[in-house]
Amino acid sequence: MSSGIIIAIIVVVVLIVLAVGVWMAVRRRHLRERFGPEYERAVEAGDSRTAAERDLRDREQRHDDLDLKPLPSTARQQYAQEWNGLQEHFVDRPREAVGEADQLVTRLMKERGYPTEGYEQQVKDLSVEHGRTLEHYRAAHEVNARAGGQQTTTEELRGAMVHYRALFDDLLTNGDRPGQQHA
């Protein structure tokens, strides 16, 4: 082979390697932007960055297949009123109010079109559009799980309500980003 052909082959190989590298960087940036803090959590919990990114892409695909719908304004108002009622009940019955907050968030998820069977799957489904408030949901869920056994303080229960509120608000406003419209 002539040196010109060898150089051409090397140039083509280098260009392919660079193109693959750029493509992977773009995909990684997309996942980081879409999932927010959930991206780093998945990478830390996964066997490798590649496996974590594959899992996140699978979550995106499942999410795309869901029939998610925005809430009409009347439903948003009704949910907001229910939440206000929960906050009032918290003063007299904090443990029960936290359990009711969990149920209200689950009901809201279901009305929006999210499957609600199984906490782990809920977290995965929510992570695609609500990754920035997902840690709140995890924290609230953990306190709620302990609340039944009287292993929580009133301050922890108050914190759980604040955490549930973060996801509740995100779901209630349809996870809108600035500039998006409500239905």
Short mmCIF file of N, CA, C and O in Angstrom, two decimals, residues 19-89:
data_model
loop_
_atom_site.label_atom_id
_atom_site.label_comp_id
_atom_site.label_asym_id
_atom_site.label_seq_id
_atom_site.Cartn_x
_atom_site.Cartn_y
_atom_site.Cartn_z
N ALA A 19 -16.02 11.47 15.61
CA ALA A 19 -17.48 11.57 15.45
C ALA A 19 -18.20 10.78 16.54
O ALA A 19 -19.18 11.25 17.12
N VAL A 20 -17.70 9.58 16.84
CA VAL A 20 -18.30 8.77 17.90
C VAL A 20 -18.15 9.48 19.24
O VAL A 20 -19.09 9.53 20.05
N GLY A 21 -16.99 10.05 19.49
CA GLY A 21 -16.76 10.79 20.74
C GLY A 21 -17.70 11.97 20.88
O GLY A 21 -18.27 12.20 21.95
N VAL A 22 -17.87 12.73 19.82
CA VAL A 22 -18.78 13.88 19.85
C VAL A 22 -20.21 13.41 20.06
O VAL A 22 -20.96 13.98 20.86
N TRP A 23 -20.61 12.35 19.35
CA TRP A 23 -21.96 11.80 19.48
C TRP A 23 -22.22 11.36 20.92
O TRP A 23 -23.27 11.65 21.49
N MET A 24 -21.26 10.68 21.54
CA MET A 24 -21.43 10.23 22.92
C MET A 24 -21.50 11.42 23.88
O MET A 24 -22.29 11.41 24.82
N ALA A 25 -20.70 12.44 23.64
CA ALA A 25 -20.72 13.64 24.50
C ALA A 25 -22.07 14.35 24.39
O ALA A 25 -22.61 14.81 25.40
N VAL A 26 -22.63 14.42 23.20
CA VAL A 26 -23.94 15.05 23.01
C VAL A 26 -25.02 14.26 23.72
O VAL A 26 -25.88 14.82 24.41
N ARG A 27 -24.98 12.93 23.60
CA ARG A 27 -25.97 12.08 24.29
C ARG A 27 -25.84 12.23 25.79
O ARG A 27 -26.84 12.33 26.50
N ARG A 28 -24.61 12.26 26.30
CA ARG A 28 -24.38 12.39 27.75
C ARG A 28 -24.91 13.74 28.24
O ARG A 28 -25.56 13.83 29.26
N ARG A 29 -24.63 14.81 27.48
CA ARG A 29 -25.11 16.14 27.87
C ARG A 29 -26.63 16.17 27.87
O ARG A 29 -27.26 16.75 28.76
N HIS A 30 -27.26 15.55 26.87
CA HIS A 30 -28.72 15.48 26.81
C HIS A 30 -29.27 14.80 28.07
O HIS A 30 -30.22 15.30 28.69
N LEU A 31 -28.68 13.67 28.45
CA LEU A 31 -29.15 12.96 29.63
C LEU A 31 -28.94 13.79 30.89
O LEU A 31 -29.82 13.83 31.76
N ARG A 32 -27.81 14.44 31.00
CA ARG A 32 -27.56 15.29 32.18
C ARG A 32 -28.58 16.41 32.28
O ARG A 32 -29.07 16.72 33.35
N GLU A 33 -28.87 17.04 31.15
CA GLU A 33 -29.84 18.14 31.15
C GLU A 33 -31.26 17.64 31.44
O GLU A 33 -32.01 18.27 32.17
N ARG A 34 -31.61 16.52 30.88
CA ARG A 34 -32.97 16.00 31.04
C ARG A 34 -33.22 15.47 32.44
O ARG A 34 -34.27 15.71 33.02
N PHE A 35 -32.24 14.76 33.00
CA PHE A 35 -32.45 14.11 34.29
C PHE A 35 -31.95 14.92 35.48
O PHE A 35 -32.28 14.61 36.61
N GLY A 36 -31.15 15.92 35.23
CA GLY A 36 -30.64 16.74 36.34
C GLY A 36 -29.87 15.90 37.33
O GLY A 36 -29.05 15.05 36.95
N PRO A 37 -30.14 16.07 38.62
CA PRO A 37 -29.41 15.34 39.66
C PRO A 37 -29.59 13.82 39.57
O PRO A 37 -28.76 13.06 40.07
N GLU A 38 -30.65 13.39 38.95
CA GLU A 38 -30.90 11.95 38.81
C GLU A 38 -29.83 11.29 37.94
O GLU A 38 -29.53 10.11 38.10
N TYR A 39 -29.23 12.04 37.02
CA TYR A 39 -28.17 11.50 36.18
C TYR A 39 -27.01 11.04 37.06
O TYR A 39 -26.55 9.90 36.95
N GLU A 40 -26.53 11.93 37.93
CA GLU A 40 -25.40 11.58 38.80
C GLU A 40 -25.76 10.45 39.74
O GLU A 40 -24.95 9.57 40.01
N ARG A 41 -26.97 10.46 40.24
CA ARG A 41 -27.41 9.39 41.14
C ARG A 41 -27.38 8.04 40.42
O ARG A 41 -26.94 7.04 40.98
N ALA A 42 -27.85 8.01 39.19
CA ALA A 42 -27.87 6.77 38.41
C ALA A 42 -26.46 6.29 38.12
O ALA A 42 -26.17 5.09 38.20
N VAL A 43 -25.56 7.22 37.81
CA VAL A 43 -24.17 6.85 37.53
C VAL A 43 -23.52 6.27 38.78
O VAL A 43 -22.83 5.25 38.73
N GLU A 44 -23.75 6.92 39.92
CA GLU A 44 -23.15 6.43 41.17
C GLU A 44 -23.71 5.08 41.58
O GLU A 44 -22.99 4.25 42.12
N ALA A 45 -24.99 4.86 41.33
CA ALA A 45 -25.63 3.61 41.74
C ALA A 45 -25.40 2.48 40.74
O ALA A 45 -25.53 1.30 41.09
N GLY A 46 -25.05 2.81 39.51
CA GLY A 46 -24.91 1.80 38.47
C GLY A 46 -23.55 1.12 38.48
O GLY A 46 -22.63 1.54 39.18
N ASP A 47 -23.46 0.08 37.68
CA ASP A 47 -22.20 -0.66 37.55
C ASP A 47 -21.17 0.14 36.78
O ASP A 47 -19.98 0.02 37.01
N SER A 48 -21.66 0.95 35.84
CA SER A 48 -20.77 1.77 35.03
C SER A 48 -21.57 2.95 34.48
O SER A 48 -22.80 2.94 34.49
N ARG A 49 -20.86 3.94 33.98
CA ARG A 49 -21.52 5.09 33.36
C ARG A 49 -22.35 4.63 32.16
O ARG A 49 -23.47 5.08 31.95
N THR A 50 -21.80 3.73 31.38
CA THR A 50 -22.50 3.23 30.19
C THR A 50 -23.80 2.53 30.59
O THR A 50 -24.84 2.76 29.97
N ALA A 51 -23.75 1.69 31.62
CA ALA A 51 -24.96 0.99 32.07
C ALA A 51 -25.99 1.98 32.62
O ALA A 51 -27.19 1.85 32.35
N ALA A 52 -25.52 2.97 33.37
CA ALA A 52 -26.43 3.98 33.91
C ALA A 52 -27.09 4.77 32.78
O ALA A 52 -28.30 5.03 32.82
N GLU A 53 -26.31 5.15 31.79
CA GLU A 53 -26.87 5.91 30.67
C GLU A 53 -27.85 5.06 29.87
O GLU A 53 -28.86 5.57 29.39
N ARG A 54 -27.57 3.78 29.75
CA ARG A 54 -28.51 2.88 29.06
C ARG A 54 -29.82 2.83 29.84
O ARG A 54 -30.91 2.90 29.26
N ASP A 55 -29.73 2.73 31.18
CA ASP A 55 -30.93 2.71 32.02
C ASP A 55 -31.72 4.01 31.85
O ASP A 55 -32.95 3.98 31.73
N LEU A 56 -31.03 5.13 31.83
CA LEU A 56 -31.71 6.42 31.68
C LEU A 56 -32.39 6.53 30.31
O LEU A 56 -33.51 7.04 30.20
N ARG A 57 -31.74 6.03 29.27
CA ARG A 57 -32.36 6.03 27.94
C ARG A 57 -33.59 5.12 27.92
O ARG A 57 -34.61 5.44 27.29
N ASP A 58 -33.51 3.98 28.64
CA ASP A 58 -34.67 3.09 28.75
C ASP A 58 -35.82 3.80 29.46
O ASP A 58 -36.99 3.65 29.08
N ARG A 59 -35.49 4.57 30.49
CA ARG A 59 -36.53 5.34 31.20
C ARG A 59 -37.18 6.35 30.25
O ARG A 59 -38.40 6.52 30.28
N GLU A 60 -36.34 7.00 29.44
CA GLU A 60 -36.88 7.96 28.47
C GLU A 60 -37.85 7.27 27.51
O GLU A 60 -38.93 7.80 27.22
N GLN A 61 -37.46 6.10 27.03
CA GLN A 61 -38.31 5.38 26.08
C GLN A 61 -39.64 4.99 26.73
O GLN A 61 -40.70 5.18 26.15
N ARG A 62 -39.58 4.46 27.95
CA ARG A 62 -40.81 4.09 28.66
C ARG A 62 -41.67 5.33 28.87
O ARG A 62 -42.89 5.30 28.68
N HIS A 63 -41.03 6.43 29.26
CA HIS A 63 -41.75 7.69 29.50
C HIS A 63 -42.44 8.16 28.22
O HIS A 63 -43.59 8.61 28.25
N ASP A 64 -41.73 8.06 27.10
CA ASP A 64 -42.31 8.48 25.82
C ASP A 64 -43.54 7.65 25.46
O ASP A 64 -44.43 8.13 24.76
N ASP A 65 -43.58 6.40 25.93
CA ASP A 65 -44.70 5.52 25.63
C ASP A 65 -45.90 5.75 26.55
O ASP A 65 -46.99 5.23 26.28
N LEU A 66 -45.70 6.51 27.64
CA LEU A 66 -46.81 6.78 28.55
C LEU A 66 -47.76 7.79 27.92
O LEU A 66 -47.37 8.63 27.12
N ASP A 67 -49.00 7.71 28.32
CA ASP A 67 -50.01 8.66 27.83
C ASP A 67 -50.19 9.75 28.89
O ASP A 67 -51.20 9.79 29.60
N LEU A 68 -49.19 10.62 29.01
CA LEU A 68 -49.24 11.68 30.00
C LEU A 68 -50.08 12.83 29.48
O LEU A 68 -50.02 13.18 28.30
N LYS A 69 -50.83 13.41 30.39
CA LYS A 69 -51.68 14.52 29.99
C LYS A 69 -51.62 15.63 31.03
O LYS A 69 -51.48 15.37 32.22
N PRO A 70 -51.73 16.85 30.56
CA PRO A 70 -51.78 17.97 31.50
C PRO A 70 -53.12 17.99 32.23
O PRO A 70 -54.11 17.45 31.74
N LEU A 71 -53.11 18.61 33.38
CA LEU A 71 -54.36 18.75 34.13
C LEU A 71 -55.13 19.98 33.66
O LEU A 71 -54.54 21.03 33.44
N PRO A 72 -56.43 19.84 33.56
CA PRO A 72 -57.23 21.04 33.30
C PRO A 72 -57.16 21.96 34.53
O PRO A 72 -56.91 21.51 35.64
N SER A 73 -57.42 23.23 34.33
CA SER A 73 -57.27 24.18 35.43
C SER A 73 -58.22 23.86 36.59
O SER A 73 -57.86 24.06 37.75
N THR A 74 -59.40 23.33 36.32
CA THR A 74 -60.32 22.99 37.41
C THR A 74 -59.75 21.88 38.28
O THR A 74 -59.87 21.92 39.51
N ALA A 75 -59.12 20.90 37.67
CA ALA A 75 -58.50 19.81 38.44
C ALA A 75 -57.32 20.34 39.25
O ALA A 75 -57.13 19.94 40.41
N ARG A 76 -56.53 21.23 38.66
CA ARG A 76 -55.40 21.83 39.40
C ARG A 76 -55.91 22.56 40.63
O ARG A 76 -55.35 22.45 41.71
N GLN A 77 -56.99 23.31 40.47
CA GLN A 77 -57.56 24.04 41.60
C GLN A 77 -58.06 23.09 42.68
O GLN A 77 -57.86 23.33 43.88
N GLN A 78 -58.70 22.01 42.28
CA GLN A 78 -59.21 21.03 43.24
C GLN A 78 -58.06 20.39 44.02
O GLN A 78 -58.13 20.26 45.24
N TYR A 79 -57.01 19.99 43.32
CA TYR A 79 -55.86 19.41 44.00
C TYR A 79 -55.22 20.42 44.94
O TYR A 79 -54.82 20.07 46.05
N ALA A 80 -55.11 21.66 44.52
CA ALA A 80 -54.52 22.69 45.38
C ALA A 80 -55.34 22.86 46.65
O ALA A 80 -54.78 23.01 47.75
N GLN A 81 -56.66 22.82 46.53
CA GLN A 81 -57.53 22.92 47.71
C GLN A 81 -57.34 21.72 48.62
O GLN A 81 -57.29 21.86 49.85
N GLU A 82 -57.22 20.54 48.04
CA GLU A 82 -56.99 19.34 48.86
C GLU A 82 -55.67 19.45 49.61
O GLU A 82 -55.58 19.06 50.78
N TRP A 83 -54.65 19.97 48.93
CA TRP A 83 -53.36 20.12 49.60
C TRP A 83 -53.47 21.10 50.77
O TRP A 83 -52.94 20.85 51.85
N ASN A 84 -54.17 22.20 50.56
CA ASN A 84 -54.36 23.17 51.64
C ASN A 84 -55.06 22.53 52.83
O ASN A 84 -54.71 22.80 53.98
N GLY A 85 -56.04 21.68 52.55
CA GLY A 85 -56.72 20.96 53.63
C GLY A 85 -55.77 20.04 54.38
O GLY A 85 -55.83 19.93 55.61
N LEU A 86 -54.90 19.37 53.64
CA LEU A 86 -53.90 18.51 54.28
C LEU A 86 -52.99 19.30 55.22
O LEU A 86 -52.68 18.84 56.33
N GLN A 87 -52.58 20.45 54.77
CA GLN A 87 -51.70 21.27 55.60
C GLN A 87 -52.42 21.68 56.89
O GLN A 87 -51.80 21.72 57.95
N GLU A 88 -53.70 21.96 56.79
CA GLU A 88 -54.46 22.30 58.00
C GLU A 88 -54.56 21.11 58.94
O GLU A 88 -54.47 21.26 60.15
N HIS A 89 -54.76 19.92 58.40
CA HIS A 89 -54.85 18.70 59.22
C HIS A 89 -53.51 18.36 59.87
O HIS A 89 -53.50 17.67 60.90
#
